[in-house]
mmCIF file of C-alpha atoms in Angstrom:
data_model
loop_
_atom_site.group_PDB
_atom_site.id
_atom_site.type_symbol
_atom_site.label_atom_id
_atom_site.label_comp_id
_atom_site.label_asym_id
_atom_site.label_seq_id
_atom_site.Cartn_x
_atom_site.Cartn_y
_atom_site.Cartn_z
ATOM 1 C CA MET A 1 -29.933 0.615 23.869
ATOM 2 C CA ALA A 2 -33.704 0.248 23.200
ATOM 3 C CA ALA A 3 -34.721 -1.431 19.920
ATOM 4 C CA ARG A 4 -36.351 0.406 17.080
ATOM 5 C CA LYS A 5 -38.340 -0.487 14.064
ATOM 6 C CA PRO A 6 -36.362 -0.873 11.062
ATOM 7 C CA ALA A 7 -35.888 2.124 8.724
ATOM 8 C CA VAL A 8 -37.158 0.116 5.691
ATOM 9 C CA ALA A 9 -38.929 -2.977 5.770
ATOM 10 C CA GLY A 10 -38.181 -5.681 3.386
ATOM 11 C CA THR A 11 -35.101 -5.316 1.373
ATOM 12 C CA PRO A 12 -31.998 -4.025 3.250
ATOM 13 C CA ASP A 13 -31.277 -0.196 2.615
ATOM 14 C CA LEU A 14 -27.569 -0.614 1.868
ATOM 15 C CA SER A 15 -27.115 3.147 2.010
ATOM 16 C CA LEU A 16 -27.544 3.214 5.892
ATOM 17 C CA GLY A 17 -24.316 1.425 6.438
ATOM 18 C CA VAL A 18 -20.892 1.646 4.614
ATOM 19 C CA LEU A 19 -17.816 -0.456 5.193
ATOM 20 C CA HIS A 20 -14.669 0.725 3.472
ATOM 21 C CA TRP A 21 -11.567 -1.389 4.017
ATOM 22 C CA GLY A 22 -8.173 -1.579 2.608
ATOM 23 C CA ASP A 23 -4.661 0.061 2.706
ATOM 24 C CA ASP A 24 -5.092 2.763 0.097
ATOM 25 C CA ARG A 25 -5.262 5.724 2.547
ATOM 26 C CA LEU A 26 -5.605 8.289 -0.197
ATOM 27 C CA VAL A 27 -8.777 6.588 -1.644
ATOM 28 C CA LEU A 28 -10.136 5.880 1.618
ATOM 29 C CA ALA A 29 -9.774 9.370 2.723
ATOM 30 C CA GLU A 30 -11.403 10.741 -0.690
ATOM 31 C CA GLN A 31 -14.091 8.453 -0.349
ATOM 32 C CA GLN A 32 -14.939 9.518 3.184
ATOM 33 C CA GLN A 33 -14.981 13.343 2.103
ATOM 34 C CA ARG A 34 -17.431 12.267 -0.652
ATOM 35 C CA LEU A 35 -19.721 10.685 2.107
ATOM 36 C CA ILE A 36 -19.406 13.651 4.114
ATOM 37 C CA ASP A 37 -20.206 15.904 1.353
ATOM 38 C CA SER A 38 -23.487 13.951 0.515
ATOM 39 C CA VAL A 39 -24.726 13.498 4.219
ATOM 40 C CA ILE A 40 -23.559 16.397 6.136
ATOM 41 C CA ASP A 41 -25.000 20.066 5.854
ATOM 42 C CA PRO A 42 -21.949 22.123 6.232
ATOM 43 C CA ASP A 43 -23.767 24.439 8.732
ATOM 44 C CA TRP A 44 -24.510 21.699 11.070
ATOM 45 C CA ALA A 45 -21.290 19.642 10.639
ATOM 46 C CA SER A 46 -19.940 20.302 14.252
ATOM 47 C CA LEU A 47 -23.158 18.675 15.512
ATOM 48 C CA ASN A 48 -23.985 16.049 12.919
ATOM 49 C CA LEU A 49 -20.587 14.722 12.032
ATOM 50 C CA LEU A 50 -19.195 12.254 14.677
ATOM 51 C CA ARG A 51 -15.981 10.292 14.611
ATOM 52 C CA LEU A 52 -15.338 7.349 16.819
ATOM 53 C CA SER A 53 -11.988 5.485 17.437
ATOM 54 C CA GLY A 54 -13.129 1.793 18.131
ATOM 55 C CA GLY A 55 -15.515 1.404 20.808
ATOM 56 C CA THR A 56 -18.784 -0.909 20.507
ATOM 57 C CA ALA A 57 -21.205 -1.358 17.747
ATOM 58 C CA GLY A 58 -23.964 -0.757 20.048
ATOM 59 C CA ASN A 59 -22.752 2.758 20.865
ATOM 60 C CA ALA A 60 -22.041 3.513 17.053
ATOM 61 C CA LEU A 61 -25.571 2.298 16.236
ATOM 62 C CA SER A 62 -27.075 4.380 18.936
ATOM 63 C CA CYS A 63 -25.211 7.476 17.563
ATOM 64 C CA ALA A 64 -26.479 6.685 14.160
ATOM 65 C CA GLY A 65 -30.148 6.412 15.333
ATOM 66 C CA THR A 66 -29.997 9.931 16.930
ATOM 67 C CA PRO A 67 -31.960 12.437 14.807
ATOM 68 C CA ALA A 68 -29.628 14.862 12.858
ATOM 69 C CA PHE A 69 -29.779 18.447 14.161
ATOM 70 C CA GLY A 70 -31.085 20.972 11.713
ATOM 71 C CA ALA A 71 -30.501 20.225 7.986
ATOM 72 C CA GLY A 72 -28.926 17.332 6.448
ATOM 73 C CA GLY A 73 -28.327 14.011 7.976
ATOM 74 C CA ARG A 74 -25.831 12.705 10.653
ATOM 75 C CA LEU A 75 -22.655 10.576 9.628
ATOM 76 C CA VAL A 76 -21.107 8.558 12.228
ATOM 77 C CA ILE A 77 -17.421 7.367 11.096
ATOM 78 C CA VAL A 78 -15.777 4.467 13.095
ATOM 79 C CA SER A 79 -12.163 3.688 12.431
ATOM 80 C CA LEU A 80 -11.166 0.331 13.656
ATOM 81 C CA SER A 81 -7.755 -1.379 14.177
ATOM 82 C CA THR A 82 -7.253 -4.962 12.609
ATOM 83 C CA ASP A 83 -7.745 -6.427 16.189
ATOM 84 C CA GLU A 84 -10.931 -4.555 17.083
ATOM 85 C CA ALA A 85 -12.712 -5.066 13.756
ATOM 86 C CA GLN A 86 -13.873 -8.589 14.090
ATOM 87 C CA THR A 87 -15.504 -8.128 17.364
ATOM 88 C CA PHE A 88 -17.189 -5.112 16.442
ATOM 89 C CA PHE A 89 -18.368 -6.811 13.193
ATOM 90 C CA ASP A 90 -19.892 -9.721 15.098
ATOM 91 C CA GLU A 91 -21.821 -7.523 17.500
ATOM 92 C CA LEU A 92 -22.920 -5.084 14.742
ATOM 93 C CA ALA A 93 -24.328 -8.055 12.514
ATOM 94 C CA ALA A 94 -26.264 -9.391 15.677
ATOM 95 C CA LEU A 95 -27.687 -5.694 16.357
ATOM 96 C CA TRP A 96 -28.163 -4.290 12.721
ATOM 97 C CA ASP A 97 -31.590 -5.483 11.801
ATOM 98 C CA SER A 98 -33.115 -4.122 15.000
ATOM 99 C CA HIS A 99 -31.045 -1.123 15.450
ATOM 100 C CA LEU A 100 -31.053 0.451 11.984
ATOM 101 C CA PRO A 101 -29.569 3.984 11.623
ATOM 102 C CA MET A 102 -32.375 6.597 11.141
ATOM 103 C CA VAL A 103 -33.309 7.276 7.537
ATOM 104 C CA GLY A 104 -30.817 10.092 6.259
ATOM 105 C CA ASN A 105 -28.199 9.180 8.640
ATOM 106 C CA VAL A 106 -25.215 6.826 7.815
ATOM 107 C CA LEU A 107 -22.895 4.819 9.698
ATOM 108 C CA LEU A 108 -19.418 4.586 7.956
ATOM 109 C CA ILE A 109 -16.652 2.190 9.203
ATOM 110 C CA GLU A 110 -13.242 2.154 8.118
ATOM 111 C CA THR A 111 -10.515 -0.619 8.664
ATOM 112 C CA THR A 112 -7.585 -2.129 7.062
ATOM 113 C CA THR A 113 -8.439 -5.785 6.622
ATOM 114 C CA ILE A 114 -11.678 -7.943 7.018
ATOM 115 C CA ASP A 115 -12.039 -11.750 7.514
ATOM 116 C CA ARG A 116 -14.651 -12.505 4.904
ATOM 117 C CA ARG A 117 -14.759 -16.292 6.239
ATOM 118 C CA ARG A 118 -16.252 -14.947 9.308
ATOM 119 C CA LYS A 119 -20.071 -15.260 9.845
ATOM 120 C CA GLY A 120 -20.510 -11.701 11.292
ATOM 121 C CA THR A 121 -18.616 -10.216 8.172
ATOM 122 C CA LYS A 122 -20.721 -12.401 5.859
ATOM 123 C CA ALA A 123 -23.932 -11.087 7.338
ATOM 124 C CA LEU A 124 -22.767 -7.561 7.131
ATOM 125 C CA GLU A 125 -21.939 -7.819 3.352
ATOM 126 C CA THR A 126 -25.450 -8.413 2.610
ATOM 127 C CA ARG A 127 -26.658 -5.367 4.573
ATOM 128 C CA LEU A 128 -24.095 -2.549 4.210
ATOM 129 C CA THR A 129 -22.500 -1.031 1.269
ATOM 130 C CA VAL A 130 -19.102 -3.052 1.312
ATOM 131 C CA ARG A 131 -16.047 -1.735 -0.728
ATOM 132 C CA ASN A 132 -12.428 -2.597 -0.723
ATOM 133 C CA PHE A 133 -9.663 -0.034 -1.549
ATOM 134 C CA ALA A 134 -6.341 -1.781 -1.751
ATOM 135 C CA LEU A 135 -3.152 -0.510 -3.130
ATOM 136 C CA PRO A 136 -2.397 -1.909 -6.428
ATOM 137 C CA LYS A 137 0.209 -4.972 -6.381
ATOM 138 C CA SER A 138 3.728 -3.951 -7.360
ATOM 139 C CA TRP A 139 3.563 -6.260 -10.487
ATOM 140 C CA ASP A 140 0.283 -4.675 -11.941
ATOM 141 C CA ALA A 141 1.270 -1.216 -10.846
ATOM 142 C CA GLN A 142 1.665 0.242 -14.393
ATOM 143 C CA LYS A 143 -1.628 -1.209 -15.686
ATOM 144 C CA THR A 144 -3.574 -0.198 -12.555
ATOM 145 C CA LEU A 145 -2.061 3.162 -11.853
ATOM 146 C CA GLY A 146 -1.326 4.486 -15.336
ATOM 147 C CA PRO A 147 -5.109 5.177 -16.121
ATOM 148 C CA TRP A 148 -5.590 6.512 -12.564
ATOM 149 C CA ILE A 149 -2.937 9.168 -12.953
ATOM 150 C CA ASP A 150 -4.144 10.057 -16.436
ATOM 151 C CA GLN A 151 -7.615 10.638 -14.931
ATOM 152 C CA ARG A 152 -6.538 12.428 -12.070
ATOM 153 C CA LEU A 153 -4.490 14.797 -14.273
ATOM 154 C CA ALA A 154 -7.320 15.156 -16.643
ATOM 155 C CA SER A 155 -9.716 16.353 -14.094
ATOM 156 C CA ARG A 156 -7.325 19.240 -13.579
ATOM 157 C CA GLY A 157 -6.759 20.101 -17.218
ATOM 158 C CA ALA A 158 -3.332 18.578 -17.176
ATOM 159 C CA SER A 159 -1.532 15.359 -18.590
ATOM 160 C CA ILE A 160 1.550 13.454 -18.416
ATOM 161 C CA ALA A 161 3.930 11.964 -21.016
ATOM 162 C CA PRO A 162 3.841 8.059 -21.214
ATOM 163 C CA ASP A 163 7.665 7.752 -20.404
ATOM 164 C CA ALA A 164 7.180 10.234 -17.482
ATOM 165 C CA ARG A 165 4.255 8.261 -16.103
ATOM 166 C CA LEU A 166 6.285 5.131 -16.238
ATOM 167 C CA ALA A 167 9.247 6.922 -14.456
ATOM 168 C CA LEU A 168 6.985 8.241 -11.885
ATOM 169 C CA ILE A 169 5.464 4.825 -10.815
ATOM 170 C CA GLU A 170 8.985 3.046 -10.971
ATOM 171 C CA ALA A 171 10.300 5.713 -8.643
ATOM 172 C CA VAL A 172 7.533 5.978 -6.182
ATOM 173 C CA GLY A 173 5.765 2.428 -6.421
ATOM 174 C CA THR A 174 2.128 2.162 -5.488
ATOM 175 C CA ASP A 175 1.849 4.615 -2.681
ATOM 176 C CA THR A 176 -1.075 6.647 -4.083
ATOM 177 C CA THR A 177 -0.676 9.088 -1.495
ATOM 178 C CA ARG A 178 2.854 9.931 -2.269
ATOM 179 C CA ILE A 179 2.084 9.722 -6.188
ATOM 180 C CA ALA A 180 -0.835 12.288 -5.578
ATOM 181 C CA GLY A 181 1.696 14.533 -3.793
ATOM 182 C CA GLU A 182 4.345 14.239 -6.427
ATOM 183 C CA LEU A 183 1.867 15.091 -9.082
ATOM 184 C CA ASP A 184 0.952 18.264 -7.198
ATOM 185 C CA LYS A 185 4.511 19.132 -6.947
ATOM 186 C CA LEU A 186 5.216 18.532 -10.639
ATOM 187 C CA LEU A 187 2.086 20.493 -11.692
ATOM 188 C CA ILE A 188 3.354 23.531 -9.832
ATOM 189 C CA TRP A 189 6.854 23.261 -11.470
ATOM 190 C CA GLN A 190 5.383 22.479 -14.850
ATOM 191 C CA GLY A 191 2.063 24.928 -14.573
ATOM 192 C CA ALA A 192 -1.158 24.146 -13.409
ATOM 193 C CA ALA A 193 -2.340 23.044 -17.080
ATOM 194 C CA GLY A 194 0.822 21.798 -18.452
ATOM 195 C CA ARG A 195 2.110 18.364 -19.500
ATOM 196 C CA ILE A 196 4.195 16.699 -17.248
ATOM 197 C CA THR A 197 7.688 15.372 -18.769
ATOM 198 C CA LEU A 198 10.081 12.953 -18.066
ATOM 199 C CA PRO A 199 13.043 15.569 -17.325
ATOM 200 C CA ALA A 200 10.707 16.873 -14.765
ATOM 201 C CA VAL A 201 10.025 13.522 -13.037
ATOM 202 C CA LYS A 202 13.773 12.856 -13.062
ATOM 203 C CA ALA A 203 14.525 16.305 -11.549
ATOM 204 C CA LEU A 204 11.776 16.378 -8.823
ATOM 205 C CA VAL A 205 10.949 12.981 -7.792
ATOM 206 C CA ALA A 206 13.228 11.390 -5.202
ATOM 207 C CA ALA A 207 14.079 7.742 -5.299
ATOM 208 C CA THR A 208 12.470 5.059 -3.275
ATOM 209 C CA GLU A 209 12.874 1.426 -2.760
ATOM 210 C CA ALA A 210 11.275 0.801 -6.298
ATOM 211 C CA ASP A 211 14.763 1.931 -7.635
ATOM 212 C CA VAL A 212 16.524 -1.052 -6.441
ATOM 213 C CA PHE A 213 15.162 -3.141 -9.117
ATOM 214 C CA GLY A 214 17.589 -1.570 -11.746
ATOM 215 C CA LEU A 215 20.513 -2.512 -9.362
ATOM 216 C CA LEU A 216 19.043 -6.136 -8.891
ATOM 217 C CA SER A 217 18.899 -6.588 -12.701
ATOM 218 C CA ALA A 218 22.359 -5.443 -13.190
ATOM 219 C CA LEU A 219 23.556 -7.847 -10.604
ATOM 220 C CA ALA A 220 21.436 -10.654 -11.977
ATOM 221 C CA ALA A 221 23.115 -9.995 -15.449
ATOM 222 C CA GLY A 222 26.740 -10.044 -13.732
ATOM 223 C CA ASP A 223 26.963 -6.406 -14.656
ATOM 224 C CA ARG A 224 28.781 -5.104 -11.447
ATOM 225 C CA GLY A 225 29.842 -1.776 -13.366
ATOM 226 C CA GLY A 226 25.941 -1.079 -14.237
ATOM 227 C CA ALA A 227 25.251 -2.183 -10.453
ATOM 228 C CA LEU A 228 27.825 0.533 -9.292
ATOM 229 C CA VAL A 229 26.282 3.098 -11.353
ATOM 230 C CA GLU A 230 22.726 2.349 -10.118
ATOM 231 C CA ALA A 231 24.016 2.487 -6.714
ATOM 232 C CA GLN A 232 25.705 5.853 -7.019
ATOM 233 C CA THR A 233 22.437 7.231 -8.604
ATOM 234 C CA LEU A 234 20.342 5.874 -5.749
ATOM 235 C CA LEU A 235 22.540 7.410 -2.910
ATOM 236 C CA SER A 236 23.035 10.508 -4.801
ATOM 237 C CA GLN A 237 19.272 11.257 -4.751
ATOM 238 C CA ASP A 238 18.878 10.153 -1.160
ATOM 239 C CA PRO A 239 22.114 9.767 0.844
ATOM 240 C CA LYS A 240 20.472 8.717 3.988
ATOM 241 C CA ALA A 241 18.399 5.899 2.454
ATOM 242 C CA LEU A 242 20.799 3.000 2.557
ATOM 243 C CA PRO A 243 18.748 1.125 5.174
ATOM 244 C CA LYS A 244 15.599 1.328 2.877
ATOM 245 C CA PHE A 245 17.799 0.024 -0.257
ATOM 246 C CA VAL A 246 19.294 -2.629 1.990
ATOM 247 C CA ALA A 247 15.802 -3.860 2.969
ATOM 248 C CA GLY A 248 14.571 -3.847 -0.652
ATOM 249 C CA LEU A 249 17.697 -5.631 -1.815
ATOM 250 C CA ALA A 250 17.416 -8.328 0.849
ATOM 251 C CA ALA A 251 13.683 -8.840 0.297
ATOM 252 C CA ASN A 252 14.056 -9.374 -3.429
ATOM 253 C CA LEU A 253 16.893 -11.746 -3.045
ATOM 254 C CA LEU A 254 15.197 -13.670 -0.511
ATOM 255 C CA LEU A 255 12.292 -14.132 -2.530
ATOM 256 C CA VAL A 256 14.131 -15.635 -5.357
ATOM 257 C CA LYS A 257 16.100 -17.765 -2.936
ATOM 258 C CA ARG A 258 13.024 -19.247 -1.386
ATOM 259 C CA ALA A 259 11.366 -19.691 -4.859
ATOM 260 C CA LYS A 260 14.408 -21.581 -6.103
ATOM 261 C CA ASP A 261 14.127 -23.792 -2.948
ATOM 262 C CA LEU A 262 10.555 -24.542 -3.461
ATOM 263 C CA LEU A 263 11.026 -25.498 -7.173
ATOM 264 C CA ALA A 264 13.950 -27.671 -5.863
ATOM 265 C CA ALA A 265 11.623 -29.389 -3.414
ATOM 266 C CA GLY A 266 9.272 -30.349 -6.322
ATOM 267 C CA GLN A 267 6.895 -27.448 -6.076
ATOM 268 C CA SER A 268 5.452 -26.009 -9.460
ATOM 269 C CA PRO A 269 6.185 -22.455 -10.358
ATOM 270 C CA GLY A 270 2.641 -21.790 -9.931
ATOM 271 C CA ASP A 271 2.362 -23.386 -6.445
ATOM 272 C CA ALA A 272 5.670 -21.504 -5.434
ATOM 273 C CA ALA A 273 3.989 -18.306 -6.617
ATOM 274 C CA THR A 274 1.036 -18.810 -4.503
ATOM 275 C CA TRP A 275 3.110 -19.964 -1.461
ATOM 276 C CA LEU A 276 5.247 -16.879 -1.753
ATOM 277 C CA GLY A 277 2.374 -14.510 -2.144
ATOM 278 C CA VAL A 278 3.451 -13.169 -5.452
ATOM 279 C CA HIS A 279 2.119 -13.189 -9.127
ATOM 280 C CA PRO A 280 3.260 -16.173 -11.264
ATOM 281 C CA PHE A 281 4.467 -13.442 -13.933
ATOM 282 C CA ARG A 282 6.618 -11.716 -11.690
ATOM 283 C CA LEU A 283 8.032 -14.842 -10.065
ATOM 284 C CA GLN A 284 8.624 -16.201 -13.634
ATOM 285 C CA ASN A 285 10.715 -12.978 -14.630
ATOM 286 C CA LEU A 286 12.613 -12.982 -11.419
ATOM 287 C CA LEU A 287 13.662 -16.704 -11.754
ATOM 288 C CA GLY A 288 14.462 -15.954 -15.503
ATOM 289 C CA GLU A 289 16.849 -13.167 -14.527
ATOM 290 C CA TRP A 290 18.482 -15.146 -11.585
ATOM 291 C CA ARG A 291 18.709 -18.451 -13.299
ATOM 292 C CA ARG A 292 22.438 -18.438 -13.172
ATOM 293 C CA TRP A 293 22.727 -17.781 -9.331
ATOM 294 C CA ARG A 294 22.351 -20.824 -6.798
ATOM 295 C CA PRO A 295 20.451 -20.336 -3.583
ATOM 296 C CA GLU A 296 23.289 -20.499 -1.414
ATOM 297 C CA GLU A 297 24.946 -17.749 -3.486
ATOM 298 C CA LEU A 298 21.858 -15.529 -2.840
ATOM 299 C CA GLN A 299 21.975 -16.578 0.813
ATOM 300 C CA SER A 300 25.613 -15.432 1.198
ATOM 301 C CA ALA A 301 24.547 -11.930 -0.670
ATOM 302 C CA VAL A 302 21.778 -11.578 2.074
ATOM 303 C CA MET A 303 24.062 -12.469 4.861
ATOM 304 C CA ALA A 304 26.524 -9.695 3.475
ATOM 305 C CA LEU A 305 23.676 -7.061 3.303
ATOM 306 C CA ALA A 306 23.009 -7.664 6.989
ATOM 307 C CA GLU A 307 26.604 -6.686 7.657
ATOM 308 C CA VAL A 308 26.254 -3.807 5.490
ATOM 309 C CA ASP A 309 23.204 -2.670 7.549
ATOM 310 C CA ARG A 310 25.269 -3.432 10.983
ATOM 311 C CA ARG A 311 28.493 -1.395 9.651
ATOM 312 C CA SER A 312 26.189 1.674 8.486
ATOM 313 C CA LYS A 313 25.025 2.011 12.153
ATOM 314 C CA THR A 314 28.197 1.325 13.896
ATOM 315 C CA SER A 315 31.334 2.124 11.749
ATOM 316 C CA ALA A 316 33.004 5.005 10.029
ATOM 317 C CA TRP A 317 32.384 3.618 6.748
ATOM 318 C CA SER A 318 30.477 5.766 4.335
ATOM 319 C CA ASN A 319 27.007 4.544 3.067
ATOM 320 C CA SER A 320 28.469 4.616 -0.724
ATOM 321 C CA SER A 321 31.598 2.710 0.347
ATOM 322 C CA LEU A 322 29.476 0.021 1.930
ATOM 323 C CA LEU A 323 27.110 -0.539 -0.853
ATOM 324 C CA GLU A 324 29.858 -0.479 -3.409
ATOM 325 C CA THR A 325 31.979 -3.000 -1.389
ATOM 326 C CA TRP A 326 28.865 -5.334 -1.322
ATOM 327 C CA ILE A 327 28.374 -5.090 -5.127
ATOM 328 C CA ILE A 328 32.095 -5.523 -5.883
ATOM 329 C CA ARG A 329 32.221 -8.739 -3.583
ATOM 330 C CA PHE A 330 28.616 -9.873 -4.806
ATOM 331 C CA PRO A 331 27.599 -12.616 -3.857
ATOM 332 C CA GLN A 332 30.440 -13.400 -1.537
ATOM 333 C CA ALA A 333 29.647 -13.253 2.241
ATOM 334 C CA TRP A 334 31.189 -10.370 4.136
ATOM 335 C CA PRO A 335 32.823 -11.710 7.450
ATOM 336 C CA ALA A 336 30.764 -10.124 10.233
ATOM 337 C CA THR A 337 32.109 -9.403 13.867
ATOM 338 C CA ARG A 338 28.874 -10.975 15.166
ATOM 339 C CA ALA A 339 26.116 -12.845 13.746
ATOM 340 C CA VAL A 340 23.585 -10.906 11.987
ATOM 341 C CA SER A 341 20.894 -12.087 9.531
ATOM 342 C CA PHE A 342 17.634 -10.963 7.672
ATOM 343 C CA VAL A 343 16.524 -14.404 7.587
#
């Protein structure tokens, strides 16, 4: 590929290249569409909008360096896997200054993660517009997603009651794609310009793994009756979701168990939170809830969950019977016919 003169001398033109990364698929898609709308003339989209999956940075720059046909500019969108990204970034950083996209054209790169410690990545951060679109952390979901939901509804002339918004986030978690879909469904049911209410959310939004927190809180408090009610509610909303609930229960119990092990080994709560990759406030709350339970009891409960998972796939037991038996026996181990473990 022949070198060309820089499109703009002196200060880098950050508008020529854009790097979007993160795991928020909805926002990534919306940002991509905004860029398409700003660069591409709809009448010439078939010729000027180019999508590449992987490939070399040299090829992408060559495409971005080709003059646009007709009106508007040319937009080259490159989607990279995590494994492809760093090689692509290193090559792009080496070529960028001498192979800039033509003025009016834009190179958009999309990937899930980047390694900001790498030289190539650091070089691109000074030459491209780099933006991160990550899903909110579960411990920060209400604070982050609440305003986002309100703004999204306000743009459509609608609103949501605070208790309904809280219930929606607790049910769906941080998946913005699903939240957007649930909002669309709720607006159809409530009326396009209506106010979404708590009864509507309870009636229309199916349970997800976020709901295991109620079951876990009941178990932590020693309230098996409350835990059984939570389990019945979960399975009545989604009878086939036992594997998902088992995975959520096991992950949370193992998190508490490992945190207790780290504290017993002399780690501070802050260091334990960093080691486990969770927010200190969330870990503090979990440890407070589970203060009466020993690590070996939590380990036993997780082993029993592994047996619940196995029996759900190999026995005639119903999902509700399996989960209820696990709750009644909690935290006792459930003798398995063969070794099974989540650990």
